[in-house]
């Protein structure tokens, strides 16, 4: 199966590597910039182009792994007739691909990717969707070659999971970032929180986060909360706002008996 | 060294076990309720009492591991003369112990404890403080027998670290809890986020969370953000408020070049 990878960012890089390892032939990489396209093409030992019009139509599969906001625009340059095209986005409707081909689908790997960090694709949940049964079967087969966790979901379900993932990943990371800024300002290393952060994740996943909530908010420890809000006056105003909103949320929604 | 454990909750349980394993003799457990006091006393093969007045003064070390808001009150019942008393709280001043004894200090293990979950104390950072040098040396020696990461910090520094820990642990857990509620309402399991949550923690700890931020907020993907805010109208109003505040925080404070 001949694959064209449209995109040369984090998802394109890791998905390209995983497909190559599974025996797929990535025959062309398209990237907006010479540097990133060339770089990924070298990793995958293949050709590259920065001219979207040079993406020819005789390949078997076109994987659109560009940033969400660019999917629509890139699609408008592609006329693939009945060649299969898929995107890899959690928050984008499948139907946006309709204009590029009559055969389209989605393969969304639920993970946060960085180019520099190797990742084990095996355990990454992959959510697939196809415009018809034949496409679903094809995508399922492909997904099974790179991961053990395949789910078939429609665009609306995928958007819900993407929303939950934004909380669990991007928002959690910003909370870490606040903790880091508080520590740094006082000359402590963020890494003193390592075992705490790891245990918090493990505990939530082994139980239910709402049931294992601890700390001043759930204990309704008004004095400590007041002290924290005082301390936070020295930092960006958003820290206090986030502290207040999450404390309120814990007190009304998290409950050991729920 | 004869130790009295005042408290029978999560911290008392895990610290008691760690000290026992390190060769300390826990000779008495005090708990507010018969059930929890008896339970911990059995685990530590020792005696227990629920009568605070029965805590006699001939022991070497009194560890106050009750909830933060009870420390002051419990202290008022204790008259230990010059016997060493310590508390285990991140957010409480050392000086609150002054009334109970002339020798006092703090030993704060930075971790989220659950009774049912075994924990490796070895890697848990322990923050110590003493009313004088002799106490600091004693506490350092003790801490070194149960952990490899000992820090000497004063009460103000400890409060800052506790504040950062509330973000990294309690608030992160509430963010997980929101993700779980969104998924549950749509019949998905929280566990589909397992690899994402783990990778988010690992990535933040290996780098700096502010530098590895991803997602719609940092990309300023206005359309996806708008869609998420629309979807969130079906949930508790706090979800939208938290979404908005954290998105704003990411856009103003997280930056790959900072």
PDB file of N, CA and C in Angstrom, chain A residues 128-196:
ATOM      1  N   UNK A 128     -11.401   5.345  14.740  1.00  0.00           N
ATOM      2  CA  UNK A 128     -11.558   5.375  13.280  1.00  0.00           C
ATOM      3  C   UNK A 128     -13.013   5.626  12.884  1.00  0.00           C
ATOM      4  N   UNK A 129     -13.159   6.183  11.685  1.00  0.00           N
ATOM      5  CA  UNK A 129     -14.470   6.446  11.110  1.00  0.00           C
ATOM      6  C   UNK A 129     -14.307   6.368   9.594  1.00  0.00           C
ATOM      7  N   UNK A 130     -15.308   5.857   8.905  1.00  0.00           N
ATOM      8  CA  UNK A 130     -15.202   5.770   7.443  1.00  0.00           C
ATOM      9  C   UNK A 130     -16.494   6.210   6.784  1.00  0.00           C
ATOM     10  N   UNK A 131     -16.410   6.663   5.534  1.00  0.00           N
ATOM     11  CA  UNK A 131     -17.604   7.128   4.815  1.00  0.00           C
ATOM     12  C   UNK A 131     -18.488   5.946   4.419  1.00  0.00           C
ATOM     13  N   UNK A 132     -17.908   4.738   4.398  1.00  0.00           N
ATOM     14  CA  UNK A 132     -18.716   3.533   4.161  1.00  0.00           C
ATOM     15  C   UNK A 132     -18.032   2.331   4.831  1.00  0.00           C
ATOM     16  N   UNK A 133     -18.717   1.180   4.780  1.00  0.00           N
ATOM     17  CA  UNK A 133     -18.237   0.005   5.495  1.00  0.00           C
ATOM     18  C   UNK A 133     -16.861  -0.454   5.000  1.00  0.00           C
ATOM     19  N   UNK A 134     -16.687  -0.391   3.700  1.00  0.00           N
ATOM     20  CA  UNK A 134     -15.425  -0.823   3.090  1.00  0.00           C
ATOM     21  C   UNK A 134     -14.246  -0.015   3.652  1.00  0.00           C
ATOM     22  N   UNK A 135     -14.461   1.295   3.757  1.00  0.00           N
ATOM     23  CA  UNK A 135     -13.402   2.166   4.302  1.00  0.00           C
ATOM     24  C   UNK A 135     -13.146   1.841   5.768  1.00  0.00           C
ATOM     25  N   UNK A 136     -14.222   1.603   6.526  1.00  0.00           N
ATOM     26  CA  UNK A 136     -14.067   1.264   7.947  1.00  0.00           C
ATOM     27  C   UNK A 136     -13.215   0.001   8.092  1.00  0.00           C
ATOM     28  N   UNK A 137     -13.503  -1.001   7.296  1.00  0.00           N
ATOM     29  CA  UNK A 137     -12.759  -2.269   7.374  1.00  0.00           C
ATOM     30  C   UNK A 137     -11.275  -2.044   7.043  1.00  0.00           C
ATOM     31  N   UNK A 138     -11.036  -1.262   5.990  1.00  0.00           N
ATOM     32  CA  UNK A 138      -9.670  -0.957   5.584  1.00  0.00           C
ATOM     33  C   UNK A 138      -8.909  -0.230   6.699  1.00  0.00           C
ATOM     34  N   UNK A 139      -9.567   0.783   7.289  1.00  0.00           N
ATOM     35  CA  UNK A 139      -8.898   1.570   8.336  1.00  0.00           C
ATOM     36  C   UNK A 139      -8.676   0.740   9.593  1.00  0.00           C
ATOM     37  N   UNK A 140      -9.645  -0.119   9.889  1.00  0.00           N
ATOM     38  CA  UNK A 140      -9.507  -0.976  11.068  1.00  0.00           C
ATOM     39  C   UNK A 140      -8.285  -1.884  10.903  1.00  0.00           C
ATOM     40  N   UNK A 141      -8.161  -2.468   9.742  1.00  0.00           N
ATOM     41  CA  UNK A 141      -7.031  -3.352   9.448  1.00  0.00           C
ATOM     42  C   UNK A 141      -5.706  -2.602   9.619  1.00  0.00           C
ATOM     43  N   UNK A 142      -5.672  -1.396   9.079  1.00  0.00           N
ATOM     44  CA  UNK A 142      -4.460  -0.588   9.164  1.00  0.00           C
ATOM     45  C   UNK A 142      -4.152  -0.233  10.622  1.00  0.00           C
ATOM     46  N   UNK A 143      -5.179   0.216  11.334  1.00  0.00           N
ATOM     47  CA  UNK A 143      -5.002   0.623  12.734  1.00  0.00           C
ATOM     48  C   UNK A 143      -4.508  -0.550  13.570  1.00  0.00           C
ATOM     49  N   UNK A 144      -5.050  -1.744  13.287  1.00  0.00           N
ATOM     50  CA  UNK A 144      -4.653  -2.931  14.060  1.00  0.00           C
ATOM     51  C   UNK A 144      -3.187  -3.301  13.868  1.00  0.00           C
ATOM     52  N   UNK A 145      -2.612  -2.820  12.788  1.00  0.00           N
ATOM     53  CA  UNK A 145      -1.200  -3.125  12.562  1.00  0.00           C
ATOM     54  C   UNK A 145      -0.270  -2.215  13.361  1.00  0.00           C
ATOM     55  N   UNK A 146      -0.823  -1.116  13.874  1.00  0.00           N
ATOM     56  CA  UNK A 146       0.052  -0.228  14.658  1.00  0.00           C
ATOM     57  C   UNK A 146      -0.377  -0.094  16.124  1.00  0.00           C
ATOM     58  N   UNK A 147      -1.601  -0.527  16.473  1.00  0.00           N
ATOM     59  CA  UNK A 147      -2.060  -0.395  17.861  1.00  0.00           C
ATOM     60  C   UNK A 147      -2.975  -1.544  18.270  1.00  0.00           C
ATOM     61  N   UNK A 148      -3.068  -1.742  19.591  1.00  0.00           N
ATOM     62  CA  UNK A 148      -3.968  -2.786  20.104  1.00  0.00           C
ATOM     63  C   UNK A 148      -5.320  -2.257  20.530  1.00  0.00           C
ATOM     64  N   UNK A 149      -5.490  -0.941  20.482  1.00  0.00           N
ATOM     65  CA  UNK A 149      -6.729  -0.349  20.995  1.00  0.00           C
ATOM     66  C   UNK A 149      -7.449   0.450  19.920  1.00  0.00           C
ATOM     67  N   UNK A 150      -8.373  -0.211  19.231  1.00  0.00           N
ATOM     68  CA  UNK A 150      -9.078   0.430  18.125  1.00  0.00           C
ATOM     69  C   UNK A 150     -10.555   0.633  18.504  1.00  0.00           C
ATOM     70  N   UNK A 151     -11.060   1.815  18.266  1.00  0.00           N
ATOM     71  CA  UNK A 151     -12.472   2.113  18.524  1.00  0.00           C
ATOM     72  C   UNK A 151     -13.082   2.722  17.273  1.00  0.00           C
ATOM     73  N   UNK A 152     -14.301   2.298  16.956  1.00  0.00           N
ATOM     74  CA  UNK A 152     -15.011   2.943  15.849  1.00  0.00           C
ATOM     75  C   UNK A 152     -15.967   3.980  16.441  1.00  0.00           C
ATOM     76  N   UNK A 153     -15.775   5.231  16.090  1.00  0.00           N
ATOM     77  CA  UNK A 153     -16.632   6.303  16.629  1.00  0.00           C
ATOM     78  C   UNK A 153     -16.998   7.270  15.515  1.00  0.00           C
ATOM     79  N   UNK A 154     -18.165   7.896  15.639  1.00  0.00           N
ATOM     80  CA  UNK A 154     -18.515   8.905  14.635  1.00  0.00           C
ATOM     81  C   UNK A 154     -17.932  10.262  15.034  1.00  0.00           C
ATOM     82  N   UNK A 155     -18.121  11.259  14.165  1.00  0.00           N
ATOM     83  CA  UNK A 155     -17.468  12.557  14.375  1.00  0.00           C
ATOM     84  C   UNK A 155     -17.920  13.221  15.673  1.00  0.00           C
ATOM     85  N   UNK A 156     -19.200  13.066  16.029  1.00  0.00           N
ATOM     86  CA  UNK A 156     -19.703  13.702  17.255  1.00  0.00           C
ATOM     87  C   UNK A 156     -19.074  13.072  18.490  1.00  0.00           C
ATOM     88  N   UNK A 157     -18.987  11.740  18.499  1.00  0.00           N
ATOM     89  CA  UNK A 157     -18.342  11.041  19.630  1.00  0.00           C
ATOM     90  C   UNK A 157     -16.871  11.419  19.743  1.00  0.00           C
ATOM     91  N   UNK A 158     -16.225  11.497  18.587  1.00  0.00           N
ATOM     92  CA  UNK A 158     -14.806  11.826  18.583  1.00  0.00           C
ATOM     93  C   UNK A 158     -14.573  13.224  19.169  1.00  0.00           C
ATOM     94  N   UNK A 159     -15.476  14.144  18.861  1.00  0.00           N
ATOM     95  CA  UNK A 159     -15.339  15.508  19.392  1.00  0.00           C
ATOM     96  C   UNK A 159     -15.461  15.546  20.916  1.00  0.00           C
ATOM     97  N   UNK A 160     -16.345  14.692  21.453  1.00  0.00           N
ATOM     98  CA  UNK A 160     -16.514  14.600  22.908  1.00  0.00           C
ATOM     99  C   UNK A 160     -15.220  14.080  23.549  1.00  0.00           C
ATOM    100  N   UNK A 161     -14.684  13.023  22.947  1.00  0.00           N
ATOM    101  CA  UNK A 161     -13.440  12.445  23.486  1.00  0.00           C
ATOM    102  C   UNK A 161     -12.299  13.459  23.372  1.00  0.00           C
ATOM    103  N   UNK A 162     -12.290  14.198  22.280  1.00  0.00           N
ATOM    104  CA  UNK A 162     -11.264  15.235  22.110  1.00  0.00           C
ATOM    105  C   UNK A 162     -11.397  16.311  23.189  1.00  0.00           C
ATOM    106  N   UNK A 163     -12.628  16.683  23.505  1.00  0.00           N
ATOM    107  CA  UNK A 163     -12.848  17.679  24.571  1.00  0.00           C
ATOM    108  C   UNK A 163     -12.316  17.158  25.914  1.00  0.00           C
ATOM    109  N   UNK A 164     -12.645  15.908  26.224  1.00  0.00           N
ATOM    110  CA  UNK A 164     -12.151  15.310  27.476  1.00  0.00           C
ATOM    111  C   UNK A 164     -10.619  15.259  27.474  1.00  0.00           C
ATOM    112  N   UNK A 165     -10.046  14.990  26.305  1.00  0.00           N
ATOM    113  CA  UNK A 165      -8.587  14.905  26.186  1.00  0.00           C
ATOM    114  C   UNK A 165      -7.928  16.268  26.376  1.00  0.00           C
ATOM    115  N   UNK A 166      -8.606  17.325  25.935  1.00  0.00           N
ATOM    116  CA  UNK A 166      -8.074  18.674  26.139  1.00  0.00           C
ATOM    117  C   UNK A 166      -7.969  18.959  27.642  1.00  0.00           C
ATOM    118  N   UNK A 167      -8.982  18.550  28.398  1.00  0.00           N
ATOM    119  CA  UNK A 167      -8.887  18.699  29.857  1.00  0.00           C
ATOM    120  C   UNK A 167      -7.733  17.844  30.394  1.00  0.00           C
ATOM    121  N   UNK A 168      -7.753  16.550  30.073  1.00  0.00           N
ATOM    122  CA  UNK A 168      -6.800  15.616  30.688  1.00  0.00           C
ATOM    123  C   UNK A 168      -5.352  15.875  30.275  1.00  0.00           C
ATOM    124  N   UNK A 169      -5.156  16.445  29.113  1.00  0.00           N
ATOM    125  CA  UNK A 169      -3.784  16.677  28.636  1.00  0.00           C
ATOM    126  C   UNK A 169      -3.403  18.159  28.671  1.00  0.00           C
ATOM    127  N   UNK A 170      -4.008  18.962  27.815  1.00  0.00           N
ATOM    128  CA  UNK A 170      -3.586  20.376  27.710  1.00  0.00           C
ATOM    129  C   UNK A 170      -3.828  21.141  29.010  1.00  0.00           C
ATOM    130  N   UNK A 171      -4.996  20.921  29.623  1.00  0.00           N
ATOM    131  CA  UNK A 171      -5.315  21.686  30.838  1.00  0.00           C
ATOM    132  C   UNK A 171      -4.512  21.193  32.036  1.00  0.00           C
ATOM    133  N   UNK A 172      -4.374  19.876  32.143  1.00  0.00           N
ATOM    134  CA  UNK A 172      -3.508  19.329  33.185  1.00  0.00           C
ATOM    135  C   UNK A 172      -2.098  19.898  33.037  1.00  0.00           C
ATOM    136  N   UNK A 173      -1.617  19.963  31.808  1.00  0.00           N
ATOM    137  CA  UNK A 173      -0.270  20.496  31.574  1.00  0.00           C
ATOM    138  C   UNK A 173      -0.172  21.964  32.002  1.00  0.00           C
ATOM    139  N   UNK A 174      -1.234  22.733  31.786  1.00  0.00           N
ATOM    140  CA  UNK A 174      -1.187  24.135  32.231  1.00  0.00           C
ATOM    141  C   UNK A 174      -1.191  24.224  33.766  1.00  0.00           C
ATOM    142  N   UNK A 175      -1.914  23.322  34.395  1.00  0.00           N
ATOM    143  CA  UNK A 175      -1.902  23.281  35.865  1.00  0.00           C
ATOM    144  C   UNK A 175      -0.480  22.958  36.358  1.00  0.00           C
ATOM    145  N   UNK A 176       0.176  21.997  35.686  1.00  0.00           N
ATOM    146  CA  UNK A 176       1.585  21.721  36.004  1.00  0.00           C
ATOM    147  C   UNK A 176       2.411  22.996  35.821  1.00  0.00           C
ATOM    148  N   UNK A 177       2.107  23.708  34.747  1.00  0.00           N
ATOM    149  CA  UNK A 177       2.863  24.911  34.405  1.00  0.00           C
ATOM    150  C   UNK A 177       2.722  25.981  35.498  1.00  0.00           C
ATOM    151  N   UNK A 178       1.530  26.099  36.059  1.00  0.00           N
ATOM    152  CA  UNK A 178       1.318  27.032  37.176  1.00  0.00           C
ATOM    153  C   UNK A 178       2.162  26.595  38.375  1.00  0.00           C
ATOM    154  N   UNK A 179       2.107  25.299  38.692  1.00  0.00           N
ATOM    155  CA  UNK A 179       2.900  24.775  39.820  1.00  0.00           C
ATOM    156  C   UNK A 179       4.378  25.072  39.599  1.00  0.00           C
ATOM    157  N   UNK A 180       4.836  24.867  38.361  1.00  0.00           N
ATOM    158  CA  UNK A 180       6.242  25.129  38.036  1.00  0.00           C
ATOM    159  C   UNK A 180       6.591  26.605  38.259  1.00  0.00           C
ATOM    160  N   UNK A 181       5.696  27.491  37.821  1.00  0.00           N
ATOM    161  CA  UNK A 181       5.980  28.930  37.955  1.00  0.00           C
ATOM    162  C   UNK A 181       6.038  29.344  39.424  1.00  0.00           C
ATOM    163  N   UNK A 182       5.145  28.790  40.226  1.00  0.00           N
ATOM    164  CA  UNK A 182       5.154  29.094  41.668  1.00  0.00           C
ATOM    165  C   UNK A 182       6.474  28.623  42.282  1.00  0.00           C
ATOM    166  N   UNK A 183       6.888  27.419  41.939  1.00  0.00           N
ATOM    167  CA  UNK A 183       8.131  26.871  42.504  1.00  0.00           C
ATOM    168  C   UNK A 183       9.350  27.648  42.035  1.00  0.00           C
ATOM    169  N   UNK A 184       9.414  27.904  40.731  1.00  0.00           N
ATOM    170  CA  UNK A 184      10.573  28.610  40.161  1.00  0.00           C
ATOM    171  C   UNK A 184      10.782  29.970  40.809  1.00  0.00           C
ATOM    172  N   UNK A 185       9.673  30.688  40.995  1.00  0.00           N
ATOM    173  CA  UNK A 185       9.760  32.028  41.586  1.00  0.00           C
ATOM    174  C   UNK A 185      10.384  31.968  42.980  1.00  0.00           C
ATOM    175  N   UNK A 186      10.300  30.800  43.612  1.00  0.00           N
ATOM    176  CA  UNK A 186      10.857  30.626  44.947  1.00  0.00           C
ATOM    177  C   UNK A 186      12.084  29.716  44.957  1.00  0.00           C
ATOM    178  N   UNK A 187      12.671  29.566  43.760  1.00  0.00           N
ATOM    179  CA  UNK A 187      13.924  28.815  43.609  1.00  0.00           C
ATOM    180  C   UNK A 187      13.835  27.330  43.966  1.00  0.00           C
ATOM    181  N   UNK A 188      12.643  26.757  43.753  1.00  0.00           N
ATOM    182  CA  UNK A 188      12.535  25.307  43.887  1.00  0.00           C
ATOM    183  C   UNK A 188      12.377  24.701  42.501  1.00  0.00           C
ATOM    184  N   UNK A 189      12.844  23.460  42.369  1.00  0.00           N
ATOM    185  CA  UNK A 189      12.740  22.774  41.088  1.00  0.00           C
ATOM    186  C   UNK A 189      11.348  22.142  40.945  1.00  0.00           C
ATOM    187  N   UNK A 190      10.812  22.208  39.728  1.00  0.00           N
ATOM    188  CA  UNK A 190       9.527  21.559  39.434  1.00  0.00           C
ATOM    189  C   UNK A 190       9.587  20.066  39.741  1.00  0.00           C
ATOM    190  N   UNK A 191      10.798  19.495  39.627  1.00  0.00           N
ATOM    191  CA  UNK A 191      10.925  18.053  39.798  1.00  0.00           C
ATOM    192  C   UNK A 191      10.705  17.530  41.214  1.00  0.00           C
ATOM    193  N   UNK A 192      10.639  18.433  42.205  1.00  0.00           N
ATOM    194  CA  UNK A 192      10.286  17.925  43.538  1.00  0.00           C
ATOM    195  C   UNK A 192       8.852  17.382  43.527  1.00  0.00           C
ATOM    196  N   UNK A 193       8.080  17.733  42.500  1.00  0.00           N
ATOM    197  CA  UNK A 193       6.696  17.241  42.420  1.00  0.00           C
ATOM    198  C   UNK A 193       6.583  15.915  41.665  1.00  0.00           C
ATOM    199  N   UNK A 194       7.713  15.357  41.228  1.00  0.00           N
ATOM    200  CA  UNK A 194       7.673  14.182  40.352  1.00  0.00           C
ATOM    201  C   UNK A 194       6.837  13.016  40.915  1.00  0.00           C
ATOM    202  N   UNK A 195       7.170  12.572  42.111  1.00  0.00           N
ATOM    203  CA  UNK A 195       6.441  11.401  42.652  1.00  0.00           C
ATOM    204  C   UNK A 195       4.971  11.742  42.914  1.00  0.00           C
ATOM    205  N   UNK A 196       4.711  12.983  43.291  1.00  0.00           N
ATOM    206  CA  UNK A 196       3.327  13.406  43.536  1.00  0.00           C
ATOM    207  C   UNK A 196       2.517  13.380  42.244  1.00  0.00           C
TER     208      UNK A 196
END
